[in-house]
Coordinates of C-alpha atoms and ligand atoms in Angstrom, one line a residue:
M766 CA 0.0 0.0 0.0
V767 CA 1.4 3.4 -1.0
R768 CA -0.1 6.8 -0.3
T769 CA -1.5 8.0 -3.7
E770 CA -0.5 11.7 -4.1
R771 CA -3.2 13.9 -5.7
L772 CA -1.4 16.4 -7.8
S773 CA -2.6 19.5 -9.7
P774 CA -1.8 19.8 -13.4
D775 CA 0.3 22.9 -12.7
R776 CA 4.1 23.3 -13.1
A777 CA 4.9 21.8 -9.7
G778 CA 2.4 19.0 -10.1
I779 CA 3.7 18.0 -13.5
A780 CA 7.3 18.2 -12.3
R781 CA 6.5 15.9 -9.4
A782 CA 4.6 13.5 -11.6
A783 CA 7.5 13.4 -14.1
A784 CA 10.0 12.7 -11.3
L785 CA 7.9 9.9 -9.9
L786 CA 7.6 8.3 -13.4
R787 CA 11.3 8.6 -14.0
A788 CA 11.9 6.8 -10.7
G789 CA 9.8 3.9 -11.9
H790 CA 6.5 4.7 -10.2
L791 CA 3.0 4.7 -11.6
V792 CA 1.1 8.0 -12.2
A793 CA -2.4 8.4 -13.5
F794 CA -3.1 11.3 -15.8
A795 CA -5.9 12.6 -18.0
T796 CA -5.9 12.3 -21.7
E797 CA -8.7 13.7 -23.9
T798 CA -10.3 10.2 -24.0
V799 CA -10.0 8.6 -20.5
Y800 CA -7.5 8.7 -17.6
G801 CA -4.4 6.6 -18.3
L802 CA -2.2 4.8 -15.8
G803 CA 1.3 5.8 -16.8
A804 CA 4.6 4.0 -16.4
D805 CA 8.0 4.7 -18.0
A806 CA 7.8 2.5 -21.1
T807 CA 11.5 2.0 -21.2
N808 CA 11.6 0.6 -17.6
E809 CA 10.8 -3.2 -17.5
A810 CA 10.2 -3.2 -13.7
A811 CA 7.8 -0.2 -13.9
V812 CA 5.9 -1.8 -16.8
A813 CA 5.6 -5.1 -14.8
A814 CA 4.3 -3.1 -11.8
L815 CA 1.7 -1.5 -14.1
F816 CA 0.3 -4.8 -15.2
A817 CA 0.2 -5.9 -11.6
A818 CA -1.5 -2.7 -10.3
K819 CA -4.3 -3.2 -12.8
G820 CA -4.5 -7.0 -12.6
R821 CA -4.0 -7.0 -16.3
P822 CA -3.1 -10.2 -18.2
L823 CA 0.4 -10.0 -19.6
F824 CA -0.8 -10.9 -23.1
N825 CA -2.8 -7.7 -23.5
P826 CA -0.4 -5.0 -24.9
L827 CA -0.3 -1.3 -23.8
I828 CA -0.5 1.9 -25.8
C829 CA 2.7 4.1 -25.7
H830 CA 2.1 7.8 -25.4
Y831 CA 4.5 10.5 -26.9
A832 CA 4.8 14.2 -26.9
S833 CA 5.1 14.4 -30.7
A834 CA 4.7 12.2 -33.8
E835 CA 8.5 12.5 -34.4
A836 CA 9.1 11.0 -30.9
A837 CA 6.5 8.2 -31.6
F838 CA 7.9 7.4 -35.0
S839 CA 11.4 6.9 -33.5
D840 CA 10.2 3.6 -31.9
V841 CA 8.1 2.2 -34.8
I842 CA 8.4 1.9 -38.6
A843 CA 6.0 4.5 -40.0
G844 CA 5.1 4.6 -43.7
P845 CA 3.5 7.4 -45.6
L846 CA 0.0 6.5 -44.4
A847 CA 1.0 6.6 -40.8
E848 CA 2.7 10.0 -41.5
R849 CA -0.4 11.3 -43.1
L850 CA -2.8 10.1 -40.3
A851 CA -0.4 11.6 -37.7
R852 CA -0.3 15.0 -39.5
Q853 CA -4.1 15.0 -39.8
F854 CA -5.2 13.7 -36.4
W855 CA -2.4 14.0 -33.8
P856 CA -2.5 15.2 -31.2
G857 CA -5.9 13.5 -30.8
P858 CA -7.9 10.3 -30.0
L859 CA -6.2 8.0 -32.5
T860 CA -3.8 5.1 -31.8
L861 CA -1.7 3.6 -34.6
V862 CA -0.4 0.0 -34.4
L863 CA 2.9 -0.3 -36.3
A864 CA 5.9 -2.6 -36.5
R865 CA 8.4 -2.0 -33.6
C866 CA 11.8 -0.8 -34.5
R867 CA 14.5 -3.3 -33.6
P868 CA 16.0 -2.6 -31.3
T869 CA 13.9 -0.1 -29.4
R870 CA 14.2 1.3 -25.9
V871 CA 10.5 0.4 -25.3
A872 CA 10.2 -2.7 -23.0
S873 CA 9.0 -5.7 -24.9
A874 CA 6.3 -6.3 -22.2
V875 CA 4.6 -3.1 -23.4
S876 CA 3.6 -4.8 -26.6
A877 CA 3.1 -8.2 -24.8
N878 CA 6.1 -9.5 -26.9
L879 CA 4.3 -8.8 -30.2
P880 CA 6.4 -7.4 -33.0
T881 CA 4.1 -4.4 -33.1
L882 CA 3.7 -1.3 -30.9
A883 CA 0.6 0.9 -30.4
V884 CA 1.5 4.6 -30.3
R885 CA -0.4 7.8 -29.8
V886 CA 0.0 11.5 -29.1
P887 CA -2.6 12.8 -26.7
A888 CA -4.0 16.3 -26.9
P889 CA -4.4 17.9 -23.4
S890 CA -1.7 20.4 -22.6
A891 CA -1.0 18.9 -19.2
A892 CA -0.5 15.4 -20.7
R893 CA 1.9 16.9 -23.3
A894 CA 3.7 18.9 -20.6
L895 CA 4.1 15.7 -18.7
L896 CA 5.4 13.8 -21.7
D897 CA 7.8 16.7 -22.5
A898 CA 9.1 16.6 -18.9
V899 CA 9.7 12.9 -18.6
Q900 CA 11.5 12.6 -21.9
V901 CA 10.6 8.9 -22.2
P902 CA 7.5 7.3 -23.8
I903 CA 4.8 6.6 -21.2
A904 CA 3.0 3.3 -21.5
A905 CA -0.6 3.9 -20.3
P906 CA -3.7 1.7 -20.3
S907 CA -6.9 3.1 -19.0
A908 CA -6.5 3.7 -15.3
N909 CA -9.1 1.2 -14.1
L910 CA -8.8 -2.3 -12.6
S911 CA -8.8 -4.9 -15.4
G912 CA -12.3 -5.6 -16.5
Q913 CA -13.8 -2.4 -15.1
V914 CA -15.2 0.6 -16.9
S915 CA -12.6 3.2 -18.0
P916 CA -12.3 6.3 -15.8
T917 CA -13.2 9.7 -17.0
T918 CA -12.7 11.6 -13.7
A919 CA -10.0 11.5 -10.9
E920 CA -12.6 10.1 -8.5
H921 CA -13.2 7.1 -10.8
V922 CA -9.4 6.5 -10.8
L923 CA -9.1 6.7 -7.0
S924 CA -12.2 4.5 -6.4
E925 CA -10.2 1.6 -7.8
L926 CA -6.5 2.5 -7.6
D927 CA -6.1 4.6 -4.4
G928 CA -3.2 3.1 -2.5
R929 CA -2.0 1.1 -5.5
I930 CA -0.3 3.9 -7.5
A931 CA 2.1 6.7 -6.6
A932 CA 0.2 9.7 -7.8
L933 CA -2.7 11.1 -9.8
L934 CA -2.7 14.3 -11.8
D935 CA -6.2 15.6 -11.4
A936 CA -7.3 17.5 -14.5
G937 CA -11.1 17.1 -14.0
S938 CA -13.3 15.3 -16.4
T939 CA -11.9 14.1 -19.7
T940 CA -13.5 15.7 -22.7
V941 CA -14.1 12.9 -25.3
G942 CA -15.1 10.2 -22.8
V943 CA -14.5 7.1 -24.9
E944 CA -11.0 5.5 -25.6
S945 CA -9.0 6.3 -28.7
S946 CA -9.8 4.7 -32.1
V947 CA -7.1 2.0 -32.7
V948 CA -6.0 1.5 -36.3
D949 CA -3.7 -1.3 -37.3
L950 CA -1.4 -0.3 -40.2
T951 CA 0.8 -3.4 -40.2
G952 CA -1.2 -5.2 -43.0
E953 CA -1.9 -4.3 -46.6
K954 CA -4.9 -2.3 -45.7
P955 CA -5.7 -0.3 -42.5
V956 CA -7.8 -2.3 -40.0
L957 CA -10.0 -0.6 -37.4
L958 CA -9.3 -2.6 -34.2
R959 CA -11.4 -0.4 -31.9
P960 CA -13.9 2.3 -32.8
G961 CA -13.2 5.2 -30.5
G962 CA -13.0 8.9 -30.0
L963 CA -12.0 9.7 -33.6
T964 CA -15.1 8.9 -35.7
T965 CA -14.9 6.1 -38.3
E966 CA -16.3 8.7 -40.8
A967 CA -13.4 11.0 -40.2
L968 CA -10.9 8.1 -40.6
A969 CA -12.6 6.8 -43.7
A970 CA -12.5 10.3 -45.3
A971 CA -8.7 10.3 -44.7
V972 CA -7.8 6.7 -45.7
G973 CA -10.9 5.3 -47.5
P974 CA -13.1 2.5 -46.0
L975 CA -11.5 0.7 -43.1
E976 CA -11.5 -3.1 -42.8
A977 CA -13.0 -4.6 -39.7
P978 CA -11.0 -7.4 -37.9
V979 CA -11.9 -10.8 -39.3
P980 CA -14.9 -12.1 -37.4
G981 CA -14.2 -15.2 -35.4
G982 CA -10.5 -14.8 -36.0
A983 CA -8.0 -14.4 -33.3
P984 CA -8.6 -11.0 -31.7
R985 CA -6.0 -8.6 -33.2
A986 CA -6.3 -6.2 -30.3
P987 CA -6.0 -8.6 -27.5
G988 CA -8.0 -6.4 -25.2
M989 CA -11.0 -6.5 -27.5
L990 CA -12.6 -9.8 -26.6
A991 CA -16.4 -9.7 -26.4
S992 CA -16.8 -9.0 -22.7
H993 CA -15.1 -5.9 -21.5
Y994 CA -15.8 -2.5 -19.9
A995 CA -18.3 -4.3 -17.8
P996 CA -20.3 -2.9 -14.9
R997 CA -21.5 -5.5 -12.4
L998 CA -25.2 -5.3 -13.1
P999 CA -26.3 -6.9 -16.3
L1000 CA -27.3 -4.6 -19.3
R1001 CA -30.3 -4.9 -21.5
L1002 CA -29.8 -3.1 -24.8
E1003 CA -32.2 -1.5 -27.2
A1004 CA -34.7 -0.9 -24.5
R1005 CA -38.1 0.5 -25.7
H1006 CA -39.8 0.2 -22.3
V1007 CA -38.4 0.1 -18.8
R1008 CA -39.5 -1.8 -15.6
S1009 CA -39.5 -0.5 -12.0
D1010 CA -36.7 -2.9 -11.0
E1011 CA -34.4 -1.5 -13.7
A1012 CA -32.1 1.5 -13.9
L1013 CA -32.2 3.4 -17.2
L1014 CA -29.4 4.7 -19.3
A1015 CA -31.4 7.1 -21.4
F1016 CA -30.6 8.9 -24.7
G1017 CA -33.1 11.6 -25.7
A1018 CA -36.5 11.9 -24.1
P1019 CA -36.2 9.3 -21.3
L1020 CA -38.6 6.3 -21.0
A1021 CA -40.8 6.6 -17.9
G1022 CA -40.9 4.1 -15.0
A1023 CA -37.3 3.4 -14.1
A1024 CA -36.1 3.3 -10.5
R1025 CA -33.1 5.5 -11.5
T1026 CA -32.3 7.3 -14.7
F1027 CA -29.1 8.8 -16.1
N1028 CA -29.5 10.6 -19.4
L1029 CA -26.5 10.5 -21.7
S1030 CA -27.9 13.4 -23.7
H1031 CA -31.4 15.0 -23.6
R1032 CA -30.8 16.6 -26.9
R1033 CA -29.5 13.4 -28.5
D1034 CA -26.0 14.8 -29.0
L1035 CA -23.5 12.0 -29.5
T1036 CA -20.5 14.0 -28.4
E1037 CA -22.2 14.8 -25.1
A1038 CA -23.3 11.2 -24.8
A1039 CA -19.8 9.8 -25.3
A1040 CA -18.4 12.2 -22.7
R1041 CA -21.0 11.0 -20.1
L1042 CA -21.1 7.3 -21.0
F1043 CA -18.7 5.8 -18.5
A1044 CA -19.8 8.1 -15.6
G1045 CA -23.4 7.1 -16.4
L1046 CA -22.5 3.3 -16.3
R1047 CA -20.6 3.7 -13.0
F1048 CA -23.5 5.8 -11.5
L1049 CA -26.2 3.4 -12.5
D1050 CA -24.2 0.3 -11.5
S1051 CA -23.5 1.6 -8.0
E1052 CA -27.1 3.0 -7.5
G1053 CA -28.6 -0.1 -9.0
R1054 CA -26.7 -2.4 -6.7
R1055 CA -27.4 -0.2 -3.7
L1056 CA -31.1 -0.3 -4.4
G1057 CA -31.1 -4.1 -5.4
L1058 CA -32.2 -3.5 -9.0
A1059 CA -32.2 -6.3 -11.5
R1060 CA -30.3 -4.6 -14.4
I1061 CA -29.5 -1.5 -16.4
A1062 CA -31.8 -0.9 -19.4
V1063 CA -30.2 1.1 -22.2
M1064 CA -32.1 3.1 -24.8
P1065 CA -31.0 2.8 -28.5
V1066 CA -28.1 5.0 -29.6
P1067 CA -27.6 5.6 -33.3
E1068 CA -24.5 3.8 -34.8
E1069 CA -23.0 6.8 -36.5
G1070 CA -20.2 9.2 -35.6
L1071 CA -19.2 8.7 -31.9
G1072 CA -22.3 6.5 -31.6
R1073 CA -20.3 3.6 -33.1
A1074 CA -17.8 3.8 -30.2
I1075 CA -20.7 4.2 -27.7
V1076 CA -22.6 1.2 -29.0
D1077 CA -19.3 -0.9 -29.2
R1078 CA -18.7 -0.3 -25.5
L1079 CA -22.3 -1.0 -24.6
V1080 CA -22.4 -4.3 -26.5
R1081 CA -19.2 -5.3 -24.7
A1082 CA -20.6 -4.3 -21.4
A1083 CA -23.7 -6.4 -22.1
A1084 CA -21.8 -9.5 -23.3
P1085 CA -21.7 -12.6 -21.2
R1086 CA -18.7 -12.3 -18.8
Q1087 CA -15.5 -14.0 -19.7
A1088 CA -12.1 -13.7 -18.1
D1089 CA -11.9 -9.9 -18.1
L1090 CA -9.0 -8.3 -19.8
A1091 CA -8.5 -4.7 -19.0
Ligands
TXA1312 O1 -7.8 6.4 -25.2 C1 -7.1 5.4 -25.0 O2 -6.6 4.7 -25.9 C2 -6.6 5.2 -23.5 C3 -5.8 6.4 -23.1 C4 -5.2 6.3 -21.7 O3 -4.7 6.6 -24.0 N1 -5.9 4.0 -23.4 C5 -6.5 2.8 -23.4 O4 -5.7 1.7 -23.2 O5 -7.7 2.6 -23.7 P1 -6.2 0.2 -23.0 O6 -4.9 -0.5 -22.6 O7 -7.3 0.2 -22.0 O8 -6.6 -0.3 -24.4 C6 -5.6 -0.4 -25.4 C7 -6.2 -1.3 -26.5 C8 -6.4 -2.7 -26.0 O9 -7.5 -3.2 -26.6 C9 -5.1 -3.4 -26.5 O10 -5.3 -4.8 -26.7 C10 -4.9 -2.7 -27.8 O11 -5.2 -1.3 -27.6 N2 -3.5 -2.7 -28.2 C11 -2.4 -2.2 -27.6 N3 -1.2 -2.5 -28.2 C12 -1.6 -3.3 -29.3 C13 -0.8 -3.9 -30.4 N4 0.5 -3.8 -30.4 N5 -1.5 -4.6 -31.3 C14 -2.9 -4.7 -31.2 N6 -3.6 -4.1 -30.3 C15 -3.0 -3.4 -29.3
MG1313 MG1 -8.8 -0.3 -20.9

């Protein structure tokens, strides 16, 4: 058990966070998508401690965060398409999976011994100041215990990791609210491994239609097995009515009759809904369990724009539970 320091994202806080990271400690910080749990990606022991703190299986690789595309592309082999996507969308909620340079300073455990590495440049100024200050890539999965919903506030992080990590840089709520879109550029055509905070429409406009991973094939993003991001109460999707023993995750005008309601967006705004999704799931899960409710009913969300990432996370949260992965 360590005391988790709560730091402000000012100069002193960022300097302290950078010093802790350089000394091999774990520090949670906000990106535009969700909070990440950071470790020095070049430090084998720090990376091992990161997997342990989350209870994450070692076969599920981590995303490496960088201050710039130039820094990111010093650890992977980036072709013209990667360069173009980076110019267009970084800093931002896009992760690129590319072949690792050999040798690279990044610990092999970061990519779970795969020959590839996932890299991204996050947008918030505090995250970039931290990356500038540490001068090493930061490996950072979402800052939740393995199998839980990703955190979008400092409180979410502390509710699961207080006492297990050295520090938390508290930058308030994250803005995008769903994790980055993950695109694999190691094959002939780009493959969308995870729909996320950069819309599929924006990606397709830049690179043409994206392939989806082969259904039934080995999962190419090992963290993307069916059951993931799961609250403890079961979910019922596409709800068009609601019962008094259910909590309701609403979108638009809410259905009447639920024991508790959390509205993702009264005005059916998908950007607002994405930003509120994980807080809503956490709220209804804890209220629902406190009140002894049967499940969370979820109103339909359109599968367009950020709605694709929202529906992806909801479908995973509703899937039968397997060994959870991250
Ligand atoms: O928005 C985000 O991406 C957040 C913030 C903190 O950056 N991070 C995040 O990390 O969501 P995590 O570890 O919870 O999810 C990373 C996903 C997992 O599904 C993992 O399997 C996949 O990316 N991934 C990582 N490295 C990979 C690789 N080399 N090849 C294929 N998939 C990879
Ligand atoms: Mg995660």
